[in-house]
Structure formats: C-alpha cells, structure tokens
Coordinates of C-alpha atoms in Angstrom, one line a residue:
M148 CA 3.5 -28.1 -19.0
F149 CA 5.4 -25.2 -20.3
G150 CA 5.1 -23.0 -23.4
R151 CA 7.4 -22.0 -26.1
K152 CA 7.8 -19.2 -28.7
R153 CA 7.4 -16.5 -26.1
F154 CA 10.5 -14.4 -26.0
Y155 CA 13.6 -14.1 -28.1
R156 CA 17.1 -12.8 -27.4
K157 CA 19.9 -11.7 -29.6
K158 CA 23.4 -12.9 -28.7
K159 CA 24.7 -9.4 -28.2
E160 CA 22.0 -8.7 -25.7
L161 CA 23.2 -11.6 -23.6
L162 CA 26.5 -9.8 -23.2
A163 CA 25.0 -6.5 -22.0
P164 CA 21.4 -6.9 -20.8
H165 CA 19.6 -3.8 -19.9
E166 CA 19.5 -3.7 -16.1
P167 CA 17.5 -1.1 -14.1
Q168 CA 19.4 1.4 -12.0
T169 CA 19.5 0.8 -8.3
F170 CA 17.3 3.2 -6.3
S171 CA 18.4 4.8 -3.1
L172 CA 16.6 7.4 -0.9
P173 CA 17.7 11.0 -1.5
A174 CA 19.5 11.3 1.8
P175 CA 21.4 8.9 4.1
L176 CA 19.6 7.2 7.0
P177 CA 20.3 8.6 10.4
Q178 CA 21.4 6.5 13.4
W179 CA 18.1 5.4 14.8
P180 CA 17.7 5.3 18.6
Q181 CA 18.6 2.0 20.2
G182 CA 16.1 -0.5 21.4
Q183 CA 14.8 -4.0 20.7
G184 CA 15.3 -5.4 17.2
F185 CA 14.2 -2.5 15.0
A186 CA 16.6 -1.7 12.1
S187 CA 19.1 -4.4 13.3
G188 CA 19.2 -6.1 9.9
K189 CA 17.7 -9.4 11.2
I190 CA 14.2 -10.4 12.4
N191 CA 13.3 -13.4 14.6
L192 CA 10.1 -15.0 13.5
G193 CA 10.0 -17.6 16.2
E194 CA 11.8 -20.7 14.8
L195 CA 13.3 -18.8 11.9
E196 CA 15.6 -15.8 11.7
V197 CA 15.4 -13.9 8.4
V198 CA 17.6 -11.3 6.7
K199 CA 16.6 -9.0 3.9
I200 CA 18.9 -9.2 0.9
S201 CA 18.8 -6.4 -1.7
T202 CA 22.1 -7.2 -3.5
F203 CA 21.5 -9.3 -6.6
K204 CA 23.2 -11.0 -9.5
F205 CA 21.6 -11.0 -12.9
I206 CA 20.3 -14.3 -14.2
W207 CA 18.0 -13.7 -17.1
S208 CA 15.9 -11.1 -18.8
S209 CA 13.2 -11.1 -21.5
N210 CA 12.6 -8.8 -24.4
L211 CA 9.2 -8.8 -25.9
K212 CA 9.0 -8.7 -29.7
D213 CA 7.2 -5.4 -29.7
K214 CA 10.0 -3.8 -27.6
K215 CA 7.7 -3.1 -24.7
K216 CA 8.6 -3.9 -21.1
G217 CA 9.9 -7.3 -20.2
V218 CA 11.1 -8.9 -16.9
I219 CA 14.4 -9.3 -15.3
V220 CA 15.3 -12.0 -12.8
Y221 CA 18.0 -12.0 -10.1
K222 CA 19.4 -14.3 -7.5
P223 CA 20.4 -12.9 -4.0
V224 CA 24.1 -12.6 -3.3
G225 CA 26.0 -11.8 -0.1
I226 CA 23.9 -14.3 1.9
P227 CA 25.3 -14.6 5.5
D228 CA 26.8 -17.9 6.6
G229 CA 24.2 -20.3 7.8
F230 CA 21.3 -18.6 6.0
Y231 CA 19.6 -20.1 2.9
S232 CA 17.9 -18.7 -0.2
L233 CA 14.1 -19.2 -0.4
G234 CA 13.7 -18.1 -4.0
H235 CA 14.7 -15.6 -6.7
Y236 CA 13.6 -12.0 -7.3
C237 CA 11.8 -10.8 -10.5
Q238 CA 10.6 -7.3 -11.6
S239 CA 9.8 -5.4 -14.8
D240 CA 12.8 -3.9 -16.5
D241 CA 11.3 -0.4 -16.7
K242 CA 11.4 0.2 -12.9
P243 CA 14.3 1.1 -10.7
L244 CA 15.9 -1.8 -8.8
R245 CA 14.7 -1.7 -5.3
G246 CA 13.4 -5.1 -4.4
F247 CA 14.4 -7.7 -1.8
V248 CA 14.1 -11.3 -0.9
L249 CA 14.4 -12.8 2.5
V250 CA 16.9 -15.5 3.4
A251 CA 16.5 -17.7 6.5
R252 CA 18.0 -20.0 9.0
G253 CA 16.4 -22.1 11.7
V254 CA 16.7 -21.1 15.3
P255 CA 15.5 -23.6 17.9
S256 CA 12.5 -22.4 20.0
E257 CA 12.4 -23.1 23.7
S258 CA 10.0 -26.0 23.2
E259 CA 12.3 -27.5 20.6
A260 CA 15.3 -27.2 22.9
A261 CA 13.4 -29.3 25.4
D262 CA 12.6 -31.9 22.8
F263 CA 15.7 -32.4 20.7
S264 CA 14.3 -35.4 18.8
T265 CA 11.5 -33.2 17.4
C266 CA 14.0 -30.6 16.3
V267 CA 16.1 -33.3 14.4
A268 CA 13.1 -35.0 12.8
S269 CA 11.4 -31.8 11.6
P270 CA 13.8 -29.0 11.0
A271 CA 12.5 -25.6 10.0
L272 CA 14.2 -25.7 6.6
R273 CA 14.8 -28.6 4.2
E274 CA 16.1 -29.0 0.7
P275 CA 13.4 -29.7 -2.0
L276 CA 13.1 -33.2 -3.3
D277 CA 13.1 -32.1 -6.9
Y278 CA 12.2 -29.3 -9.3
S279 CA 9.4 -29.1 -11.9
L280 CA 9.8 -26.9 -15.0
V281 CA 6.9 -24.4 -15.1
W282 CA 7.9 -22.5 -18.2
S283 CA 10.8 -21.9 -20.6
S284 CA 11.5 -19.3 -23.2
D285 CA 13.1 -21.9 -25.5
D286 CA 11.6 -21.4 -28.9
G287 CA 12.2 -25.0 -30.0
S288 CA 14.8 -24.2 -32.6
E289 CA 17.9 -26.3 -33.2
E290 CA 20.1 -23.4 -32.2
S291 CA 21.9 -23.2 -28.8
L292 CA 19.7 -22.7 -25.7
E293 CA 22.1 -20.0 -24.6
G294 CA 20.1 -17.1 -23.2
C295 CA 16.8 -18.9 -22.7
G296 CA 15.1 -18.7 -19.3
F297 CA 13.9 -21.7 -17.4
F298 CA 11.4 -21.2 -14.4
W299 CA 11.6 -24.0 -11.8
L300 CA 9.3 -24.7 -8.9
P301 CA 10.9 -26.6 -6.0
Q302 CA 9.0 -29.7 -5.0
P303 CA 8.9 -29.7 -1.2
P304 CA 9.1 -32.7 1.2
E305 CA 5.8 -33.7 2.8
G306 CA 4.9 -31.2 5.5
Y307 CA 6.9 -28.4 3.9
K308 CA 6.1 -25.5 1.5
S309 CA 8.0 -23.8 -1.3
M310 CA 8.6 -20.0 -0.9
G311 CA 9.5 -19.1 -4.4
Y312 CA 10.8 -20.1 -7.8
L313 CA 14.3 -20.4 -9.2
V314 CA 15.3 -19.3 -12.7
T315 CA 18.2 -20.6 -14.8
N316 CA 19.6 -19.8 -18.2
S317 CA 20.1 -23.5 -19.1
A318 CA 17.9 -26.5 -19.3
K319 CA 19.8 -28.2 -16.5
K320 CA 17.9 -28.4 -13.2
P321 CA 19.3 -26.3 -10.3
K322 CA 21.1 -28.2 -7.6
L323 CA 18.9 -29.1 -4.6
D324 CA 21.0 -27.2 -2.2
K325 CA 20.3 -23.9 -4.0
V326 CA 17.1 -23.2 -2.1
R327 CA 15.2 -24.3 1.0
C328 CA 11.6 -25.2 1.7
V329 CA 10.0 -24.2 5.0
R330 CA 8.0 -26.4 7.4
A331 CA 4.3 -25.8 6.8
D332 CA 3.4 -24.6 10.3
L333 CA 5.9 -21.7 9.9
T334 CA 4.2 -20.5 6.7
D335 CA 1.1 -18.6 5.8
R336 CA -1.0 -18.3 2.6
C337 CA 0.1 -15.7 0.0
E338 CA -1.7 -14.3 -3.0
N339 CA -0.9 -12.7 -6.4
Y340 CA -0.6 -8.9 -6.1
K341 CA 0.5 -7.0 -9.1
V342 CA 1.2 -8.3 -12.6
I343 CA 4.9 -8.1 -13.6
L344 CA 4.4 -9.7 -17.0
D345 CA 1.3 -10.9 -18.8
S346 CA 1.7 -12.5 -22.2
S347 CA -1.8 -14.0 -22.1
T348 CA -3.3 -10.9 -23.7
R349 CA -1.3 -11.6 -26.9
V350 CA -2.1 -14.2 -29.5
S351 CA -0.2 -17.2 -28.1
E352 CA -0.5 -20.9 -27.7
F353 CA 1.1 -20.8 -24.3
P354 CA 0.2 -17.8 -22.1
F355 CA 2.6 -16.9 -19.3
Q356 CA 2.1 -14.6 -16.3
V357 CA 4.5 -13.4 -13.6
W358 CA 3.2 -11.7 -10.4
S359 CA 4.5 -10.1 -7.3
T360 CA 3.0 -11.7 -4.2
R361 CA 1.8 -10.6 -0.8
P362 CA 0.4 -12.4 2.3
S363 CA -3.3 -13.1 2.2
H364 CA -3.7 -12.3 5.9
R365 CA -2.6 -8.7 6.4
G366 CA -3.3 -5.7 8.7
Q367 CA -2.0 -5.2 12.2
L368 CA -3.3 -8.7 13.4
G369 CA -2.0 -10.5 10.3
R370 CA 1.2 -12.5 10.8
G371 CA 2.0 -13.2 7.1
V372 CA 5.5 -12.1 6.1
S373 CA 6.3 -11.3 2.5
V374 CA 9.4 -13.2 1.2
G375 CA 9.9 -10.9 -1.8
T376 CA 9.8 -13.7 -4.3
F377 CA 7.4 -13.9 -7.3
S378 CA 4.7 -16.2 -8.6
C379 CA 4.3 -17.4 -12.1
N380 CA 2.1 -19.7 -14.1
S381 CA 1.6 -20.9 -17.7
Y382 CA -2.2 -20.9 -17.5
C383 CA -4.7 -18.1 -18.2
T384 CA -6.3 -18.3 -14.8
P385 CA -4.2 -19.4 -11.7
G386 CA -5.7 -21.9 -9.3
P387 CA -7.4 -20.9 -6.0
E388 CA -4.2 -21.4 -4.0
L389 CA -0.7 -20.6 -5.1
P390 CA 1.9 -23.4 -5.1
I391 CA 4.1 -21.2 -3.0
A392 CA 3.6 -19.7 0.5
C393 CA 4.9 -16.8 2.6
L394 CA 6.4 -16.9 6.0
K395 CA 4.5 -16.5 9.3
N396 CA 5.8 -14.5 12.3
L397 CA 5.3 -16.6 15.4
D398 CA 7.0 -14.1 17.7
P399 CA 4.1 -12.7 19.9
A400 CA 6.3 -9.8 21.0
L401 CA 7.1 -8.5 17.5
H402 CA 10.6 -7.5 18.6
A403 CA 11.4 -5.7 15.3
M404 CA 8.7 -3.1 15.8
P405 CA 10.0 0.4 16.8
N406 CA 9.8 1.6 20.3
C407 CA 8.4 5.1 21.2
D408 CA 11.8 6.9 20.7
Q409 CA 12.2 5.2 17.3
I410 CA 8.7 6.1 16.3
H411 CA 9.4 9.8 16.9
A412 CA 12.7 9.6 15.1
L413 CA 11.0 8.0 12.0
I414 CA 8.4 10.7 11.9
N415 CA 11.0 13.5 12.3
H416 CA 13.0 12.0 9.5
Y417 CA 10.3 11.0 7.0
G418 CA 7.2 13.1 7.9
P419 CA 5.9 14.4 4.5
R420 CA 4.9 18.0 3.7
L421 CA 1.1 18.1 3.1
F422 CA 0.3 20.8 0.5
F423 CA -3.2 22.2 0.0
H424 CA -4.4 23.8 -3.2
P425 CA -3.7 27.5 -3.5
D426 CA -7.5 28.1 -4.0
E427 CA -8.5 25.8 -1.1
I428 CA -10.9 27.6 1.3
H429 CA -11.8 24.6 3.5
L430 CA -8.5 24.1 5.3
P431 CA -7.7 21.6 8.1
S432 CA -7.7 22.3 11.8
S433 CA -6.9 20.4 15.0
V434 CA -9.8 18.5 16.5
S435 CA -9.5 20.5 19.7
W436 CA -9.9 23.8 17.7
F437 CA -13.0 22.4 16.1
F438 CA -14.5 21.5 19.5
E439 CA -13.4 24.8 21.1
N440 CA -15.0 26.8 18.3
G441 CA -18.5 25.6 18.8
A442 CA -18.9 22.1 17.3
L443 CA -22.0 20.4 18.6
L444 CA -23.0 16.8 19.5
F445 CA -26.5 15.8 18.4
K446 CA -28.6 12.9 19.6
K447 CA -31.4 11.4 17.5
G448 CA -34.6 13.0 18.6
D449 CA -33.0 16.0 20.2
L450 CA -33.3 19.4 18.4
V451 CA -30.6 21.1 20.4
G452 CA -27.0 20.1 20.2
E453 CA -24.5 19.7 23.2
S454 CA -21.2 21.5 23.3
I455 CA -18.2 19.1 23.1
D456 CA -15.4 19.1 25.6
V457 CA -12.0 20.1 24.1
G458 CA -10.7 16.5 24.5
G459 CA -14.0 14.9 23.4
S460 CA -14.5 13.3 26.8
N461 CA -18.3 13.8 26.6
L462 CA -18.6 12.1 23.2
P463 CA -20.3 8.6 23.3
S464 CA -17.4 6.1 23.4
G465 CA -17.1 2.8 21.6
G466 CA -20.0 0.9 20.1
R467 CA -20.7 1.3 16.4
N468 CA -22.1 3.7 13.9
D469 CA -25.8 3.2 14.7
G470 CA -27.1 6.6 13.6
E471 CA -27.9 7.7 17.2
F472 CA -25.3 10.5 17.4
W473 CA -23.6 12.9 15.0
I474 CA -21.5 16.0 15.2
D475 CA -22.4 19.3 13.4
L476 CA -21.1 22.8 12.9
P477 CA -22.0 25.5 15.5
S478 CA -25.5 27.0 15.0
N479 CA -24.4 30.5 15.6
D480 CA -22.4 33.1 13.6
Q481 CA -19.2 30.9 14.0
K482 CA -20.6 28.4 11.5
T483 CA -19.0 30.1 8.5
S484 CA -15.6 30.7 10.0
V485 CA -15.4 27.1 11.4
K486 CA -16.0 25.7 7.9
L487 CA -12.8 27.5 6.8
G488 CA -10.7 25.6 9.3
N489 CA -7.6 26.8 11.0
L490 CA -4.3 25.8 9.4
E491 CA -2.2 27.1 12.3
S492 CA -3.7 24.6 14.7
A493 CA -3.7 21.6 12.3
N494 CA -1.9 18.4 13.4
L495 CA -1.4 15.0 11.8
Y496 CA -2.9 12.3 14.1
V497 CA -0.6 9.3 14.0
H498 CA -1.5 5.7 14.4
V499 CA 1.5 3.2 14.3
K500 CA 0.8 -0.5 13.6
P501 CA 2.6 -3.6 12.5
A502 CA 2.4 -4.5 8.8
L503 CA 3.3 -7.8 6.9
G504 CA 3.8 -9.7 10.1
G505 CA 5.8 -7.1 11.9
T506 CA 8.6 -6.9 9.3
F507 CA 7.3 -3.5 8.3
T508 CA 5.8 -0.6 10.3
D509 CA 2.8 1.4 9.0
I510 CA 2.7 5.0 10.2
A511 CA -0.8 6.2 9.4
M512 CA -1.1 10.0 9.5
W513 CA -4.7 11.4 9.7
I514 CA -5.7 14.9 8.9
F515 CA -9.0 16.5 9.9
C516 CA -10.9 19.2 8.0
P517 CA -14.1 20.7 9.5
F518 CA -15.7 20.9 6.1
N519 CA -15.4 19.1 2.7
G520 CA -16.2 21.4 -0.2
P521 CA -18.5 20.7 -3.2
A522 CA -17.4 18.6 -6.2
T523 CA -16.6 19.8 -9.8
L524 CA -17.4 17.5 -12.7
K525 CA -15.2 17.6 -15.8
V526 CA -16.6 16.5 -19.1
G527 CA -14.2 16.6 -22.1
V528 CA -11.5 19.2 -22.7
M529 CA -13.4 22.4 -22.0
K530 CA -16.5 21.7 -19.9
N531 CA -16.5 21.9 -16.1
F532 CA -19.7 21.7 -14.1
A533 CA -19.9 23.0 -10.5
L534 CA -22.1 20.6 -8.6
G535 CA -23.4 23.0 -6.1
K536 CA -23.8 21.3 -2.7
I537 CA -23.2 17.8 -4.1
G538 CA -20.1 16.3 -2.5
Q539 CA -19.9 18.7 0.5
H540 CA -20.2 17.5 4.1
V541 CA -19.2 18.3 7.6
G542 CA -16.2 16.6 9.2
D543 CA -13.7 15.3 6.7
W544 CA -11.0 12.7 7.6
E545 CA -8.3 11.7 5.2
H546 CA -4.9 10.0 5.7
F547 CA -1.7 8.8 4.1
T548 CA 0.5 6.0 5.4
L549 CA 4.2 5.5 5.5
R550 CA 5.4 2.0 5.2
I551 CA 8.9 1.5 6.9
S552 CA 11.1 -1.6 6.6
N553 CA 11.9 -2.9 10.1
F554 CA 15.1 -4.5 8.8
T555 CA 16.7 -1.1 8.1
G556 CA 14.3 1.7 8.9
E557 CA 14.0 2.6 5.2
L558 CA 10.9 4.2 3.8
W559 CA 9.5 1.7 1.4
S560 CA 6.3 3.2 0.1
I561 CA 3.4 5.6 0.9
Y562 CA -0.3 5.0 0.7
F563 CA -2.4 7.9 -0.5
S564 CA -6.1 7.7 0.6
Q565 CA -8.5 9.0 -2.1
H566 CA -12.1 9.2 -1.0
S567 CA -13.3 5.5 -0.7
G568 CA -10.0 4.0 -2.0
G569 CA -6.4 4.9 -2.6
L570 CA -3.1 3.6 -3.9
W571 CA 0.4 2.6 -2.7
V572 CA 3.3 4.4 -4.3
N573 CA 6.9 3.1 -4.1
A574 CA 9.6 5.3 -2.7
Y575 CA 11.2 5.7 -6.1
D576 CA 8.0 7.2 -7.5
L577 CA 7.6 9.8 -4.8
E578 CA 8.5 13.5 -5.0
Y579 CA 10.8 14.7 -2.2
I580 CA 11.1 18.2 -0.8
H581 CA 13.8 18.0 1.9
G582 CA 16.0 15.0 2.5
N583 CA 13.8 11.9 2.7
K584 CA 10.6 13.9 3.3
A585 CA 8.1 13.3 0.5
I586 CA 5.3 15.5 -0.7
V587 CA 1.6 14.7 -0.3
Y588 CA -0.8 16.8 -2.4
S589 CA -4.3 17.4 -1.0
S590 CA -7.0 18.0 -3.6
K591 CA -9.1 21.1 -3.7
N592 CA -12.3 20.8 -1.7
G593 CA -12.3 17.0 -1.5
H594 CA -8.9 16.6 0.3
A595 CA -8.0 13.3 -1.5
N596 CA -4.2 12.7 -1.4
F597 CA -2.0 12.4 -4.4
P598 CA 1.8 11.9 -5.0
R599 CA 1.9 14.5 -7.9
P600 CA 0.3 17.8 -8.7
G601 CA -2.2 18.2 -11.5
T602 CA -5.8 17.4 -12.3
H603 CA -6.6 13.8 -11.2
L604 CA -10.0 12.5 -12.5
Q605 CA -12.1 10.2 -10.5
G606 CA -13.8 8.5 -13.5
S607 CA -12.3 8.0 -17.0
E608 CA -9.0 9.7 -17.8
K609 CA -9.3 8.3 -21.3
L610 CA -12.6 10.0 -22.0
G611 CA -11.8 13.0 -19.8
V612 CA -15.0 12.5 -17.8
G613 CA -15.1 12.4 -14.0
I614 CA -14.9 14.3 -10.7
R615 CA -12.0 16.7 -10.7
N616 CA -9.3 16.4 -8.0
D617 CA -7.0 19.4 -8.5
A618 CA -3.7 19.4 -6.6
A619 CA -0.9 21.9 -6.5
R620 CA 1.8 23.4 -4.2
S621 CA 0.9 26.6 -2.3
N622 CA 1.7 28.5 0.9
F623 CA -1.0 26.3 2.6
F624 CA 0.8 23.3 4.0
V625 CA 1.4 21.2 7.1
D626 CA 4.8 19.8 8.0
S627 CA 3.9 16.4 9.4
S628 CA 7.4 15.8 10.7
A629 CA 6.8 18.6 13.3
H630 CA 3.1 19.1 13.6
Y631 CA 1.8 15.7 14.7
E632 CA 0.3 13.9 17.7
L633 CA 0.8 10.2 18.4
V634 CA -2.7 8.9 19.2
A635 CA -2.4 5.1 19.0
A636 CA 0.2 2.3 18.9
E637 CA -1.6 -0.7 20.3
Y638 CA 1.4 -3.1 19.9
L639 CA 3.4 -1.1 22.6
G640 CA 0.9 -2.3 25.2
D641 CA -2.2 -1.0 27.0
G642 CA -1.9 2.5 28.2
F643 CA 1.5 3.2 26.6
V644 CA 0.0 5.8 24.3
A645 CA -2.8 7.9 25.9
E646 CA -5.6 7.8 23.2
P647 CA -7.7 11.0 23.1
G648 CA -11.4 10.7 24.0
W649 CA -12.6 11.7 20.6
L650 CA -10.7 8.7 19.0
Q651 CA -13.2 6.4 20.7
Y652 CA -16.2 8.1 19.1
M653 CA -17.4 5.7 16.4
R654 CA -20.3 7.7 15.0
K655 CA -20.5 10.2 12.1
W656 CA -18.6 13.5 12.3
G657 CA -21.4 15.3 10.5
P658 CA -25.2 15.1 9.7
T659 CA -26.5 13.1 6.7
V660 CA -28.3 15.1 4.0
F661 CA -29.3 13.6 0.7
Y662 CA -29.4 15.4 -2.7
D663 CA -31.0 14.5 -6.0
F664 CA -27.7 13.8 -7.6
K665 CA -29.2 11.6 -10.3
T666 CA -31.4 14.5 -11.6
E667 CA -28.4 16.8 -11.8
L668 CA -26.3 14.3 -13.6
D669 CA -29.1 13.5 -16.1
K670 CA -29.2 17.2 -17.0
I671 CA -25.4 17.2 -17.6
I672 CA -25.5 14.0 -19.6
N673 CA -28.2 15.5 -21.9
T674 CA -25.8 18.3 -22.8
L675 CA -23.2 15.9 -24.1
P676 CA -22.7 14.6 -27.6
V677 CA -24.7 11.5 -28.2
M678 CA -21.6 9.4 -28.7
L679 CA -20.4 10.2 -25.1
R680 CA -23.7 9.8 -23.2
K681 CA -23.6 6.1 -22.6
S682 CA -20.0 6.0 -21.5
A683 CA -20.5 9.0 -19.2
K684 CA -23.6 7.5 -17.6
N685 CA -21.6 4.2 -16.9
I686 CA -18.8 6.3 -15.3
F687 CA -21.2 8.3 -13.2
H688 CA -22.8 5.2 -11.7
K689 CA -19.3 4.2 -10.4
L690 CA -18.7 7.5 -8.5
P691 CA -18.5 7.3 -4.7
A692 CA -21.6 7.3 -2.5
E693 CA -20.6 10.5 -0.7
L694 CA -21.5 12.5 -3.9
Y695 CA -25.1 11.6 -3.5
G696 CA -25.4 13.7 -0.3
E697 CA -23.7 14.8 2.9
D698 CA -23.0 11.2 3.9
C699 CA -20.4 12.3 6.5
P700 CA -17.5 10.1 7.4
T701 CA -16.9 8.3 10.7
G702 CA -13.6 8.8 12.6
P703 CA -10.3 7.0 12.0
K704 CA -10.9 4.2 14.5
E705 CA -14.1 3.1 12.8
K706 CA -12.4 2.6 9.4
N707 CA -11.7 -1.0 8.4
N708 CA -8.0 0.0 7.7
W709 CA -7.5 0.9 11.4
V710 CA -7.0 -2.8 12.0
G711 CA -6.8 -4.1 8.5
D712 CA -4.5 -3.3 5.6
E713 CA -5.0 -0.3 3.3
R714 CA -7.2 -0.7 0.2
G715 CA -4.7 -1.0 -2.6

C-alpha cells in the first residue's frame, strides 16, 4: 500500500534539519474589547471544545533528490490538560512556520446531561482501533531506518471519523492514545485544497501527494471547521471522499464571532491602505456622492432616467438581476466629472460574516468606482495595445477580504478580488505599511486588487501575453481603517446593522453595451509572429466576459461570495 525510493536523508541532516522560521505579525496585538468568546483562546462547537495549537515539535522532513522544496512534519505540543490531538501538521519547508492544528475535548450538551447513558455509550472522542501505514520513505536498503518517515492513518471505531494523520520516524506504530477520532455526527466533509508535495510528476513507481485541507461546506452558512491537519495518498488520483473529515460547529449562536465593538477594533487595527495607480483617472467615490451627483435609474422601455435618492431608497429592492432596471451616469454636463470619481468621499463598505464554521471572521471590504477604464493588451516585451472602449463600464465594484482567527484575533490572510476571480494571500506574504495594516494595490483602470506593485498579466506570464494590470503606490489612496461604513453583519441579528437601501438593489450598476472584441483581437493576432499566434488566440479566449462589452457588474449583495466563500 505504500511506496519506497522516494526521499533520502543524510545522517548529518537528521541532527540539524532545516526548519522554517516562525512568522509573527509586525506589531503586537491590542487588548480586544470584551464580549462573548471572541479571542478567548477556546471555541465551543456544541459537544466539543477546541483550542488552536501553534507550538510544534519537529518529527520528520524530506529532502528531494533535486534539492527543491520538501515537506516538514510537526506534532502539536503544549496541549492543555484534558484536550487531545486530532492529527499532525505538515507544510512545505520553503514557507514560514505559521500553521495550526486544533486539539479537542468533549463537553456534554444539555441533552446529553439529561441522558447520561447516551453520553457514556457514545462519547464525542475515542481512541482509534488501529493504524494503517499509508506511505513510508524507507528505501528498502539494509541500513538503519533512522530518519525515515512513516505516515499513519488512524482506523476509527464504527460511527467515528479520523481527523488527520500521524507521522513517525520509525516503523513502529504510534500508541493508540496519541490521537482521538471524533463521533461522525460532530464532523463534516473536507476536501483537498493546496498541494504541499507532489512526487507523482516524477518518474516513480509509487507516487505520493500531500495536501492541505479545508471544509467542503464553506461560506457564512457553512459549519465545517478546519482542523489544520493534512491529507496524503499514495495514488495518482485520490478517491471521491477523503478518509479524514473536518469538525462541525453545532453551536447555533456562534459565540466566538466578534461583537460590534470588536468588529470596529479589528478594522481600526488591521484596515489596509488601498493604493491607486499614480496615472489612475477613474478614482472611487462614495455611493451617496455618485447618487448626489446625478446618477440615474433606468427602467426597461423608458427613455428617461429617474434621479436616485442619496440613500438609494427609491431603487427597486430585492428580487434578482432580471434586466428590468439599471443605473447610468448623468446625461448632462456632469457625466465627465462623475466618471472621474471623488476620492475624498470614498469609503470601504464592510460586510462581516462567519468563515470556516465561525472559527474565523471574514471582513469583506467593498470599494465603489463610478467608472471602470478601458483595458490595455500586452503582447511580448515591447508591444502594448490600447483597446479603446473595450473593458470599460459604468459602476465598478471590487473588494478584498480580511480573514481573522477567532481564537486570538490574529490576521490570518487577505483575499484579493481580481475581476471574475482572485486569490488568498497568507499574512506572511503581505506587504505592511504601518503596524499590522497591509497594503492593497488597485490596478490602473480595472481596479483589480493585488498584494504587490508591478505589472500583473491576466493571461500568460510565461508568454508575456494578456491584459495588463498595472499597480503602484501613489498619493491616491484610501485608509480603510478610518474611512469605512459597516453595512452588514447578519450573524449579529436582524436589524443590528442598518443596511443602506442601495445594498438591496440586485440589478446592474450600469448599462450593457457590446463591442466587436473578436474583430479587434483578430487584428492584433495577425500582427504577431506566426509562432505566437495560436498560443495568443487560446489565451484571449480565456479572458473575462466583461472585456467583450460594457457588461456592468451587480452590487455586492448579488455576488455569490456574499453568502458563499471567496473564489480561491
């Protein structure tokens, strides 16, 4: 069931393995306002109480023969009395150490307290029955097995699930009391997320993969809780369901989520500085400024638009994007000036929601620009093609999301939205400007968000072909820690946050106009060297739909990531 001849280790490496440096945020955390269970160090999931452990002891690491990155495995240490390990932690050895695993203990629910026999018969946690060896780095030689890694999957009792794997540096099975399995009704399905190690791309008789995992059911309604453990397999393609699971938060109140005072403290402490390009002419504004300066609401079949109330109270509320209504720029002389935006009035509109079963908080910060400028196409080292009106549209909404650990209040990562997609960036890969405030770079014209300045291609970096996203620092910026408005936090309860009228508008924030983008691209392709034309054509077909015309966006609440998880 397991492969050999995968990794090798020299004896001197056993004595001094290369271990990543531990990452800490640039500045100490403040004392958060008091209230409920946020940043208390423990989270109650119903019948389980969990603690996040970030202190580890080295177990084993791999060195690939080509000296490229390997993996390093740790076990949690400093586990509080009464809590039990659910599995080990694994990461690549070329990243800073900033992972975690959860440890757990059972806590009787009210129903269990009333039925003591059920509690005794089916405890929340139980030891495994045995272990199965999934993979070993033993090369089959006659030499000592010292330094080899052995990956073990706990075999749970009937009605229980394993949460993670254990790794040892000897062929002896771990003791059964080294880990606990969790009763199945307290778990949720998890999935492979990012590859930590993949040896299947190499010529090998026994491929081996290691993955980080995440809950399959995510978003603000998902109750899956990430345990922080890893998944591994010795097959090229894993099965449809992993042999491990994640936890499930059965606490309907989500007591670890921040209260209103804590939300504001988090934003004040972590709110990024959003930089716009020095050559940006289409800057953001507040929504109220956009309405006050002549934005119009149009209804299908009507030639004359209606002025919009400053709070958006006369916008059609709810429903869906059915094409019956849209917003447009003023039809008078103000049209040109409104397209330029008004940086002084700009706010970040904040939506706060549970993530990963309420063990994290997502603070989504939305920025509005009255106008999105045209795109520029880069082909090769020297050629840049201005695409005229292609890519431009009225009413541009972009966002970035801070993910905060509810165990400690630490910033864990930031999501950067980029047109129709985006990416999560870990806290150790962010650029900071003041204390724990990160920098977000908004690209010229398109307003996509990036963690670093420079030219980011939407296409093929390798070929140098794609839509340019130029990002840089400038004197044009918005400090989101000061200039923000909390517009939604549904978990706090109905009416706790007064949602503005415009947030309920689910239609487009601009008219739809189509361009002959294909003809323009064909002209560009015909100017390229013959060897590049086929590749360029394939890349162009993958470009976002908004380039084909002024297919204007809907507002934040109509996006699928308002309720669901981010796309990345």
